Coordinates of C-alpha atoms and ligand atoms in Angstrom, one line a residue:
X6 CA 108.9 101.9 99.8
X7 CA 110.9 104.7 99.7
X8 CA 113.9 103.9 102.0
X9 CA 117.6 102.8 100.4
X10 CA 119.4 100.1 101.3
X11 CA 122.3 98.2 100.4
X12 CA 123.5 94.8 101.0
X13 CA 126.4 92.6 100.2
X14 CA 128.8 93.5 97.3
X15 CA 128.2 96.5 94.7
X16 CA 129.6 98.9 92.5
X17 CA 130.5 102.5 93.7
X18 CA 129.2 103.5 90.2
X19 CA 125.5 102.2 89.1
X20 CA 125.7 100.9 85.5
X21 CA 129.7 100.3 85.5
X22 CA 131.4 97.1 85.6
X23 CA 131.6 95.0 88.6
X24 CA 133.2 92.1 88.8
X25 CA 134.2 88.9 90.7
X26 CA 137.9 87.7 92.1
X27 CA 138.5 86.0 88.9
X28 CA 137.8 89.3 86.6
X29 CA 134.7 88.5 85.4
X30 CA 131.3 90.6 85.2
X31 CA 128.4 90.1 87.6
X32 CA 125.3 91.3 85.5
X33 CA 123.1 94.2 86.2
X34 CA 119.5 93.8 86.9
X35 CA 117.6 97.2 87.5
X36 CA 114.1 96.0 89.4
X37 CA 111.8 98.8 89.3
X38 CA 108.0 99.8 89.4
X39 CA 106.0 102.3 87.0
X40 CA 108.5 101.6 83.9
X41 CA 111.6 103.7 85.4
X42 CA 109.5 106.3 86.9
X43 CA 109.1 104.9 90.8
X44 CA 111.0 102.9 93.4
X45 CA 113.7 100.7 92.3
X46 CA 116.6 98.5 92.9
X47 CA 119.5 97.8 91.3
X48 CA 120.5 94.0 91.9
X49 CA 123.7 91.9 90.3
X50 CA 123.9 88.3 89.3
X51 CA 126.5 85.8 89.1
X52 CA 124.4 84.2 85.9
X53 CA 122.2 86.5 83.3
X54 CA 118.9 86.6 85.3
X55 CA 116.8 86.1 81.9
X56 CA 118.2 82.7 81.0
X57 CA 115.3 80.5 81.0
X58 CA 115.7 76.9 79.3
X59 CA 111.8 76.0 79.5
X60 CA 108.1 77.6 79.8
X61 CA 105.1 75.6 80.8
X62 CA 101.5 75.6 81.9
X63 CA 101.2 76.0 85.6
X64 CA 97.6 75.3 86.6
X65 CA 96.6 77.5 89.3
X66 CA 94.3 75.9 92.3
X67 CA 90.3 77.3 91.7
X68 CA 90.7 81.2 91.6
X69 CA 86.6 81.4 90.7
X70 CA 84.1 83.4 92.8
X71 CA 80.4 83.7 93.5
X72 CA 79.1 86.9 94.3
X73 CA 77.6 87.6 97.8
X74 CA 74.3 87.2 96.9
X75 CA 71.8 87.1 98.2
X76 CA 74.0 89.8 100.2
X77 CA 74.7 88.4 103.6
X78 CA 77.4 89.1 106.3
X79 CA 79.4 85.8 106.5
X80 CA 81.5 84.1 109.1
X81 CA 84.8 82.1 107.6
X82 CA 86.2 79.6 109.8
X83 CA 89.5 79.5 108.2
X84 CA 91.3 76.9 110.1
X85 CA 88.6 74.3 109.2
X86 CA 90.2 74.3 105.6
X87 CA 93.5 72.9 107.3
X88 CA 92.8 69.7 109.3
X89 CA 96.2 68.4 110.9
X90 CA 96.8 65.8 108.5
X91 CA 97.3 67.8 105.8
X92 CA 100.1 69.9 107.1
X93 CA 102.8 68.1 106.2
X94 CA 102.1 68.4 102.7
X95 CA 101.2 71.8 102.1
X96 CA 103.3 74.7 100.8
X97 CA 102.7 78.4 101.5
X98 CA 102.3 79.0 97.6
X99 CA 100.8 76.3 96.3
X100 CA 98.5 75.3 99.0
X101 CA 96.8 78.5 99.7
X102 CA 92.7 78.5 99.3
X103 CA 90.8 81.6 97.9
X104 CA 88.6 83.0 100.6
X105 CA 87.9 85.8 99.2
X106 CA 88.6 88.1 95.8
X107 CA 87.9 90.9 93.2
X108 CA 89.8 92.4 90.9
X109 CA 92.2 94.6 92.9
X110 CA 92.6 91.7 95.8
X111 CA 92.7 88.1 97.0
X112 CA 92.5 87.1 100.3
X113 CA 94.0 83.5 101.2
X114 CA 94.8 81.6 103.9
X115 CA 97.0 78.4 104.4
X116 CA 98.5 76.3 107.2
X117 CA 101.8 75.1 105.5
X118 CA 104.6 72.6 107.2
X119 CA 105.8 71.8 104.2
X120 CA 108.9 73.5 101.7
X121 CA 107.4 76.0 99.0
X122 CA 108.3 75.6 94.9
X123 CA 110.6 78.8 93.9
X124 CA 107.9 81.1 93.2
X125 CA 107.0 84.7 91.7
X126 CA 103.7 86.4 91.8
X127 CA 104.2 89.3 88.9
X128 CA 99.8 90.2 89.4
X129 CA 101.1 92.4 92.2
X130 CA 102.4 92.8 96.0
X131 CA 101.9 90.2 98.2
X132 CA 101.5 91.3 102.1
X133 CA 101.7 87.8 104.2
X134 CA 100.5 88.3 107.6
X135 CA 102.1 85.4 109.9
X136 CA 99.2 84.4 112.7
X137 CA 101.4 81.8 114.3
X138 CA 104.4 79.4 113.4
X139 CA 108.2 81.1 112.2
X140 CA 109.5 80.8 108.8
X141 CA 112.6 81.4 106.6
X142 CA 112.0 83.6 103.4
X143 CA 114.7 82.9 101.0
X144 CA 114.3 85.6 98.3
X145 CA 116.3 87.0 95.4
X146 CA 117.5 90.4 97.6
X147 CA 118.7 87.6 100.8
X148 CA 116.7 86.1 103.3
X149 CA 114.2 87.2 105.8
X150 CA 113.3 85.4 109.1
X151 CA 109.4 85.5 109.6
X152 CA 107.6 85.1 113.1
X153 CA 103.9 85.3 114.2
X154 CA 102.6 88.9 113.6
X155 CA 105.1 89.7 110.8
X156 CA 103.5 91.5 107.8
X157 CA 105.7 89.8 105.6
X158 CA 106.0 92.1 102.1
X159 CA 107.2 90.7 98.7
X160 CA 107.1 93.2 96.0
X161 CA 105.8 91.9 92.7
X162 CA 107.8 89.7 91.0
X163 CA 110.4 89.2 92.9
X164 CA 111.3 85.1 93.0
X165 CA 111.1 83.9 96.6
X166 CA 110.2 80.5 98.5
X167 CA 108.6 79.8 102.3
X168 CA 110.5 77.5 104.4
X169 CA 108.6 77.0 107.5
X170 CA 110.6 76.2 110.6
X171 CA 110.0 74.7 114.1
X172 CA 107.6 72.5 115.3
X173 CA 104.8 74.4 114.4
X174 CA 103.1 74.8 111.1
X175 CA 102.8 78.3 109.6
X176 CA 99.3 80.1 109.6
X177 CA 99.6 82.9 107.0
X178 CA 97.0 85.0 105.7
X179 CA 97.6 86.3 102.4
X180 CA 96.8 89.3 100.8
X181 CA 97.6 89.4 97.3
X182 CA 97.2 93.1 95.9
X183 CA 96.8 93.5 91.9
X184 CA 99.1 96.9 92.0
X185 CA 101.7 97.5 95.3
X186 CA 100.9 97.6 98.8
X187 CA 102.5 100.2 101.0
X188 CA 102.8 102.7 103.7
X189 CA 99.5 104.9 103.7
X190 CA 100.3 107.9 101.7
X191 CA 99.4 110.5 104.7
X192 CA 101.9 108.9 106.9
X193 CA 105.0 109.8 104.5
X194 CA 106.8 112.7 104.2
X195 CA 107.0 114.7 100.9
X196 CA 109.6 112.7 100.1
X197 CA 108.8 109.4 101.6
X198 CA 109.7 109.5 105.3
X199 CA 107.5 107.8 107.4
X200 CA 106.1 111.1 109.7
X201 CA 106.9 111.8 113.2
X202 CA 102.6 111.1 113.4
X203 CA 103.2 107.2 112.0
X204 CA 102.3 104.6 114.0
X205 CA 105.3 103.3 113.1
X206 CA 109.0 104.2 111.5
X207 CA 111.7 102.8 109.7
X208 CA 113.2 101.5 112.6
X209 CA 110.5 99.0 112.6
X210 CA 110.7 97.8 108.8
X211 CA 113.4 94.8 108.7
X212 CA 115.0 93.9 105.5
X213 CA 116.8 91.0 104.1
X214 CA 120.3 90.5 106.4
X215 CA 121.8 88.2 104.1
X216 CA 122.1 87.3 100.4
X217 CA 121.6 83.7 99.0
X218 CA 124.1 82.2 97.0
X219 CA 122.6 78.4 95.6
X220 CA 124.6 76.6 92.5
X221 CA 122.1 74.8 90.4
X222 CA 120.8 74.1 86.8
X223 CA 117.1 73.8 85.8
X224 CA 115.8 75.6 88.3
X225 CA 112.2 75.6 88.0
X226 CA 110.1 78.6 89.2
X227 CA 106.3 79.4 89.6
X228 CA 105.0 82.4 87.7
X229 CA 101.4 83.6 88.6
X230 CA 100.9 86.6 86.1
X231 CA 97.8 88.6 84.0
X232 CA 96.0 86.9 81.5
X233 CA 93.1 87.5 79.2
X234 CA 90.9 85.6 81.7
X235 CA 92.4 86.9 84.6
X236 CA 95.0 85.4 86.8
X237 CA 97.1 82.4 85.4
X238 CA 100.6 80.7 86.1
X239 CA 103.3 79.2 84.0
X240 CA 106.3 77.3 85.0
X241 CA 109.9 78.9 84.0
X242 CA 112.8 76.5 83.9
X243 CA 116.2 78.9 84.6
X244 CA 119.2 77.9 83.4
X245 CA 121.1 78.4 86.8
X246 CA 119.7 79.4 90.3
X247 CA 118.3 82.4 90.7
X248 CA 119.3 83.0 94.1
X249 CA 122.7 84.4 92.9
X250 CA 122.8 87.7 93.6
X251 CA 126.0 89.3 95.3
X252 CA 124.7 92.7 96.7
X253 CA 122.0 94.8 95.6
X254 CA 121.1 98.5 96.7
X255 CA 117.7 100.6 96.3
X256 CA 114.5 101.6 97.7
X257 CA 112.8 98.2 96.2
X258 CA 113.0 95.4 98.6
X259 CA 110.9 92.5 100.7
X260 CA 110.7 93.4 104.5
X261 CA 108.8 92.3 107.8
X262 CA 106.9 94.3 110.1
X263 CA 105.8 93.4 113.2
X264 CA 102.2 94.3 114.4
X265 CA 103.5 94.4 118.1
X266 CA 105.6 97.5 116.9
X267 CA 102.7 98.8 115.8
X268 CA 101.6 101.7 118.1
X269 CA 98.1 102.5 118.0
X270 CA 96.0 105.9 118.3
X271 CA 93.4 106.1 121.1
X272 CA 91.2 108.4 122.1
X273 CA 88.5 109.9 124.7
X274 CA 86.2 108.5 122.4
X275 CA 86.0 106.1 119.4
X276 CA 88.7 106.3 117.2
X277 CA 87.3 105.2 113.8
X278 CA 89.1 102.3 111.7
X279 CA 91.4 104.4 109.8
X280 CA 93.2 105.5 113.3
X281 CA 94.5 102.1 112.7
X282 CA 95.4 101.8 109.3
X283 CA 99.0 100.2 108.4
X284 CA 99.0 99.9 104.8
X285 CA 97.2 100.5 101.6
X286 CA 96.6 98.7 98.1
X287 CA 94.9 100.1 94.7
X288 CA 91.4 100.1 96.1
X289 CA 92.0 98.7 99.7
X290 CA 93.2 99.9 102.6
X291 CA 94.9 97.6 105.5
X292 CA 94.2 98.6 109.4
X293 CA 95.0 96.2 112.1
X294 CA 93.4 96.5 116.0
X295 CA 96.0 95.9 118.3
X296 CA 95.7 95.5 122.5
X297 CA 95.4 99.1 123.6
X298 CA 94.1 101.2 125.9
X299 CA 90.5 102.4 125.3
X300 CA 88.4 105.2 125.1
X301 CA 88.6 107.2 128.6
X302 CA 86.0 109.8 127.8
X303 CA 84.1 109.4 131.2
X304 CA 80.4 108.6 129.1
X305 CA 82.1 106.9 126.4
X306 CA 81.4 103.4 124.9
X307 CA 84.3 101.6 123.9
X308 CA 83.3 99.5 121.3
X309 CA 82.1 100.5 117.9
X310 CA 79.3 102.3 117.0
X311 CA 76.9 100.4 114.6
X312 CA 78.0 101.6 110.8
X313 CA 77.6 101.2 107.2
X314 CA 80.3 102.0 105.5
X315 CA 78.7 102.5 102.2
X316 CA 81.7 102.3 100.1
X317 CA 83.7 99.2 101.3
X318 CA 83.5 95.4 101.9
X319 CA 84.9 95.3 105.5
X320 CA 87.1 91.8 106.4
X321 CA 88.3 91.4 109.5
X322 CA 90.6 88.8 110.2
X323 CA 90.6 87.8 114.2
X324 CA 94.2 86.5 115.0
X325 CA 94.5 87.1 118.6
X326 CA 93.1 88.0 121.6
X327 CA 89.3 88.3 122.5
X328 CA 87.8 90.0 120.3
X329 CA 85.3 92.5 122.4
X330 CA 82.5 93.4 119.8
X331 CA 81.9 89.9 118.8
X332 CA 81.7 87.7 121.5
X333 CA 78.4 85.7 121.5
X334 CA 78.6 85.7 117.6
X335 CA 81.0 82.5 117.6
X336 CA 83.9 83.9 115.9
X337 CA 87.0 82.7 117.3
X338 CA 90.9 82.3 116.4
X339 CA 91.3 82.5 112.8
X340 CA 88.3 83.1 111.8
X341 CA 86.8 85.9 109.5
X342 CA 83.8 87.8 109.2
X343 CA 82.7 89.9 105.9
X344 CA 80.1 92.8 106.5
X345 CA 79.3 93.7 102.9
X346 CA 78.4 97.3 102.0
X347 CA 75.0 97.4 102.0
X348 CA 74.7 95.9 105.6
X349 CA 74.7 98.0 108.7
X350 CA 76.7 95.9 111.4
X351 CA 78.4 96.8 114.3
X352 CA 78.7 94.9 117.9
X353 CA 76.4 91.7 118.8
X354 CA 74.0 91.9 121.3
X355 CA 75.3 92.4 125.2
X356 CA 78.7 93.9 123.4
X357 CA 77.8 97.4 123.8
X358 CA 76.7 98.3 126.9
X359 CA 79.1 95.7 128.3
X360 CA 81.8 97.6 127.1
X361 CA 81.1 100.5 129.4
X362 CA 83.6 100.9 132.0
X363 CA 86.5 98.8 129.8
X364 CA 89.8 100.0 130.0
X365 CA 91.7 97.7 127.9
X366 CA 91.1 95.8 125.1
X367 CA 93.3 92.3 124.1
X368 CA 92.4 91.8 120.9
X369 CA 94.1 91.8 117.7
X370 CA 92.7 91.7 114.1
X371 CA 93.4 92.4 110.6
X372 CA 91.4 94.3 108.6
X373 CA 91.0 94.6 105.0
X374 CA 88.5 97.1 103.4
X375 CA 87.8 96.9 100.2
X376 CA 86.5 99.6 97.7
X377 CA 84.4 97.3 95.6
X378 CA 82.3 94.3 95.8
X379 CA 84.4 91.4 97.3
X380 CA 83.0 87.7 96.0
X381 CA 83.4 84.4 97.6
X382 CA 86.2 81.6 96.9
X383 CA 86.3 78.0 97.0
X384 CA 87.6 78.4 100.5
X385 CA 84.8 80.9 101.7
X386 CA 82.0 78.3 100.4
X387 CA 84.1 75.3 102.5
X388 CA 84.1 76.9 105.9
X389 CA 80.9 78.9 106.1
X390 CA 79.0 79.4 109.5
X391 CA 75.6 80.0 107.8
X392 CA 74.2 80.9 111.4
X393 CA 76.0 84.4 111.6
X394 CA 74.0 86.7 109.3
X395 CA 71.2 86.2 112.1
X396 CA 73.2 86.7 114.7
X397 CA 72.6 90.1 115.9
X398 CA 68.4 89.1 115.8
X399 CA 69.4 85.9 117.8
X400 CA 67.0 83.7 115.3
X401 CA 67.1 82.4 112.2
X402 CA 65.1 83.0 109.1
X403 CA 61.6 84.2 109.1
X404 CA 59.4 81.1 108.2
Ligands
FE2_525 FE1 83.2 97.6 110.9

């Protein structure tokens, strides 16, 4: 994400001597993508940041997928994974269930009332969307406060924990890229300004107000990271706390994004999903469909046309609202519904003519569209509602 900032205390000189009130030297990490060649950050410790005293196994919850075969659309009911009782004793990190995967994304979802380990994913970005519930994000670059329909970003590797707050639990759907998440290119400037055309600006991009200063020794952290058989984690002990840093500056940082700031395209006809596109992975793109005014075209018909998109596994994650195209099919709050390429889909019956005449549409979803074949996870299998693949027939299987 091309956009500097600076926070707390720093050299007026990168790579020069900095030092506390007693006269000794804080230590200089540079945090940067593609080697030295992209976006970076330059951030500075009390403590060296590579001191670790101990590395173990960290056994990761079931990452394995089955393919979508025989190839069916699917209705996930997410929130069946999390009954109430189990709140209280799940984290953000470690409690989160595979729904959904390949090898450029993983789609999980968790309801979390409980503290997260220190933790660092290093496969790649992580984008958190927030459906409900508030939380503190205490990260290495300061804190961030995190509220339903945040887009919470954490840039690969960076250490970080989820502290939920309130009364409520946290929802959060996570999308976990294998490369970095950002702004779609065509919204940026040549030199990475988000375009007078955005749907959104800088303005709307929030960034860590504070930075975190913990004492502590043997401070363990969680490390998910690339191995020969894919993803795997390992357990760092660090010397002293990571959270020690006393300013940082650079165009490498965590932020929130709200998707009420996001301000969507319409049209006198149907705008197609990538109108509504807010950010994009290595081989996915992210668009969200937020309440808005619909298509005024005096013959038009608001809701989607019927479409194969013969390139992408479509995911749409319903998080608010009413949800126009699908009512009848049973999808509600929190659920999901995969339409596979190689599936035509588009509204259930009633949805499209009933449409006609609609002005505005409440709904709100997240979308994820992937470029290749998306299997199931452990969490897909759990909270299946086998009756939707027929639901545009209105029966069942053939006999
Ligand atoms: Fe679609």
């Amino acid at each position: 994400m091309a956009f500097y900032r600076q926070l707390g205390s720093i050299p007026p000189k990168r790579h020069t001597q900095h030092r506390d009130e007693n006269g000794d030297l804080y230590f200089e990490e540079l945090m940067g993508e593609e080697g030295f060649s992209s976006d970076s950050s330059l951030l500075y410790h009390r403590e060296i940041p590579a001191a670790i005293v101990d590395a173990t196994v960290w056994e990761l919850r079931d990452h394995s997928t089955t393919p979508n075969h025989p190839l069916k659309p699917r209705h996930l009911k997410l929130p069946d994974l999390f009954p109430q009782e189990i709140w209280a004793e799940t984290d953000v990190v470690t409690g989160r269930r595979l729904i959904l995967g390949n090898a450029d994304v993983r789609l999980s979802y968790v309801v979390s009332a409980k503290e997260s380990p220190l933790y660092r994913n290093s496969t790649g970005d992580e984008l958190v969307y927030i459906e409900s519930g508030t939380a503190r994000v205490e990260t290495v670059f300061g804190t961030l406060d995190a509220r339903a329909g945040d887009y919470v970003l954490i840039p690969r590797a960076a250490t970080h924990r989820w502290l939920p707050q309130g009364e409520e639990p946290v929802r959060a759907y996570v999308i976990e890229g294998n490369g970095h998440i950002v702004p779609p290119k065509r919204f940026l400037s040549r030199f990475g300004q988000l375009l007078e055309n955005a749907p959104f600006c800088e303005r709307d991009l929030h960034g860590p107000a504070e930075t975190l200063q913990y004492e502590g020794t043997d401070v363990e952290v969680l490390v998910k990271h690339r191995g020969s058989t894919g993803i795997v984690g390992t357990r760092y002990v660090y010397a002293t706390h990571p959270f020690d840093v006393v300013g940082w500056d650079g165009c490498l940082y965590p932020y929130t994004f709200n998707i009420e700031d996001y301000e969507p395209i319409t049209g006198r006809v149907h705008q197609p999903p990538p109108a509504h596109q807010v950010f994009e992975g290595e081989n996915f793109v992210i668009c969200n469909f937020v309440p808005r005014k619909v298509d005024y075209h005096p013959l038009a018909i608001p809701v989607p046309y019927y479409h194969s998109n013969v390139d992408s596994d479509e995911i749409m994650f319903y998080c608010g609202g009413d949800y126009e195209a699908r009512k009848g099919s049973g999808i509600g709050q929190g659920s999901i519904s995969v339409h596979p390429s190689g599936h035509a889909h588009g509204p259930q019956p009633g949805a499209y003519g009933r449409s006609i005449g609609a002005e505005f549409f409440d709904e709100l979803a997240v979308m994820v569209d992937t470029f290749k074949p998306l299997e199931l996870g452990e969490g897909a299998l759990a909270c299946e509602d086998a009756a939707y693949a027929w639901s545009w027939a209105g029966r069942g299987p053939a006999s």
